[in-house]
């Protein structure tokens, strides 16, 4: 009889915990502030990230210039394929008021620096350690590239690998006249 009471008490406690967990999940889901979906024509969310050299990059500092934001990871095959093309396009456009800010998604400095060295990349390489910029831009697949015009508006969002010719066309499209 005592054993049955103990089991009943334990089962009741477990059931109460499960009900509380479900209620909490429903409450959080119902009251959470949904992320605004970013689309072409929207103002680009501002952010500050630090590159591998310790330099801070704040998007608003580039107002008046075109900016290509490229989200990537060292483990992403299309990201690896497009990096040399992006590097070449950067070399061509960096003195034409078109900036490249590459945003790695939460990997270590060591991993990113090895990648940069292996591919001999020359553009600013930042790391979004908390994934806050990734969330602000609603990035859910890599690579993801955002073209931002001189007014700070997103003109296009590309969610696939890009060739060198395409990078040049995109950079030309956001180059201030």
C-alpha atoms as one frame of an Amber mdcrd trajectory, in Angstrom:
protein
   0.000   0.000   0.000   2.829   2.435   0.848   4.574   1.531  -2.422   1.408
   2.386  -4.416   1.114   5.760  -2.679   4.773   6.560  -3.417   4.301   5.660
  -7.082   1.144   7.765  -7.261   2.934  10.766  -5.717   5.943  10.406  -8.056
   3.700  10.028 -11.109   1.663  13.057 -10.036   4.826  15.154  -9.654   6.114
  14.070 -13.073   2.731  14.830 -14.650   2.657  18.274 -12.993   6.160  19.035
 -14.299   5.185  17.963 -17.832   2.002  20.075 -17.744   3.990  23.085 -16.486
   6.612  22.614 -19.237   3.942  22.405 -21.933   2.128  25.463 -20.556   5.391
  27.431 -20.450   6.246  26.455 -24.045   2.799  27.482 -25.275   3.027  30.796
 -23.381   6.515  31.643 -24.712   5.544  30.726 -28.280   2.331  32.757 -28.135
   3.920  35.872 -26.643   7.304  35.946 -28.353   8.076  38.853 -30.607   8.357
  37.370 -34.108  11.423  38.329 -36.131  10.589  40.631 -38.957  11.406  38.957
 -42.239  14.024  40.991 -44.096  13.394  41.587 -47.782  14.681  43.710 -50.636
  13.707  47.351 -50.090  14.080  47.184 -46.298  16.689  49.167 -44.390  19.603
  46.917 -43.523  19.764  46.254 -39.756  22.793  47.957 -38.229  25.402  45.884
 -36.394  28.937  46.048 -35.064  31.310  43.120 -35.532  35.071  42.856 -35.090
  37.278  41.407 -37.810  40.250  39.088 -37.360  42.587  42.096 -37.178  40.617
  43.612 -34.273  38.992  46.376 -36.372  35.330  47.121 -35.656  32.908  47.197
 -38.589  29.645  49.030 -37.998  27.313  48.881 -40.978  26.117  52.478 -40.500
  29.732  53.671 -40.953  29.504  52.591 -44.610  26.501  54.772 -45.476  27.117
  56.374 -48.850  28.907  53.254 -50.107  27.647  49.977 -51.485  28.058  47.037
 -49.100  28.063  43.332 -49.856  27.401  41.260 -46.721  28.353  37.621 -47.105
  27.327  35.096 -44.402  29.311  31.867 -44.509  30.886  28.915 -42.668  34.130
  26.985 -43.207  32.152  23.723 -43.403  29.859  24.980 -46.218  30.902  23.664
 -49.697  29.269  26.496 -51.731  30.899  29.020 -49.361  34.304  27.498 -50.053
  33.662  27.588 -53.803  32.671  31.255 -53.898  35.419  32.674 -51.656  38.127
  33.016 -54.358  35.570  34.709 -56.645  34.533  37.088 -53.860  38.176  37.868
 -53.138  38.817  38.760 -56.793  35.685  40.911 -57.000  36.674  42.656 -53.753
  40.115  43.460 -55.187  38.457  45.013 -58.235  35.814  47.077 -56.387  37.366
  47.998 -53.026  38.541  51.380 -54.369  35.167  52.106 -55.997  33.154  52.666
 -52.781  31.923  49.068 -52.630  32.729  47.317 -49.365  32.681  43.624 -48.531
  31.954  42.462 -45.006  32.204  38.727 -44.628  30.355  37.313 -41.620  31.334
  33.890 -40.354  28.711  32.161 -38.259  30.084  31.526 -34.753  33.275  29.622
 -35.505  36.578  30.107 -33.684  39.224  32.636 -34.695  41.564  29.709 -35.309
  39.192  28.016 -37.794  38.431  31.256 -39.615  42.081  32.374 -39.745  43.127
  28.989 -41.161  40.424  29.327 -43.821  41.535  32.880 -44.667  45.155  31.742
 -44.935  44.291  28.699 -47.050  42.253  30.739 -49.545  44.495  33.863 -49.299
  41.520  36.142 -48.637  41.999  39.908 -48.324  38.569  41.293 -47.411  37.333
  42.016 -43.858  36.461  38.767 -42.109  34.204  39.107 -39.060  32.726  36.461
 -36.769  29.133  36.625 -35.516  29.817  34.783 -32.255  26.339  35.197 -30.776
  24.544  34.754 -34.129  22.710  38.024 -33.421  23.485  39.471 -36.872  22.476
  36.190 -38.480  19.134  36.385 -36.637  18.660  40.084 -37.482  19.027  39.225
 -41.173  16.955  36.017 -40.868  19.770  33.920 -42.334  18.827  30.252 -42.231
  21.029  28.813 -44.963  24.557  29.448 -46.119  25.918  31.092 -48.072  23.680
  34.149 -47.871  24.623  37.441 -49.503  22.908  40.793 -48.978  23.456  43.709
 -51.345  23.061  47.081 -49.636  22.984  50.347 -51.558  24.493  53.688 -50.522
  21.250  54.652 -48.706  21.491  51.553 -46.506  18.635  49.704 -48.231  18.821
  46.030 -49.123  18.567  45.724 -52.896  18.891  41.959 -53.226  19.268  38.784
 -51.162  21.084  35.805 -52.676  20.951  32.418 -50.935  23.192  30.286 -53.126
  26.805  30.211 -54.274  27.906  33.058 -56.551  30.398  33.097 -59.423  33.016
  35.793 -59.972  31.042  37.275 -62.873  27.919  37.405 -60.725  29.823  39.031
 -57.829  31.072  41.711 -60.205  27.550  42.300 -61.550  26.171  42.552 -58.013
  28.937  44.923 -56.904  28.389  47.048 -59.985  24.681  47.241 -59.078  25.409
  48.733 -55.622  28.338  50.919 -56.654  27.508  54.570 -55.956  27.309  56.623
 -59.154
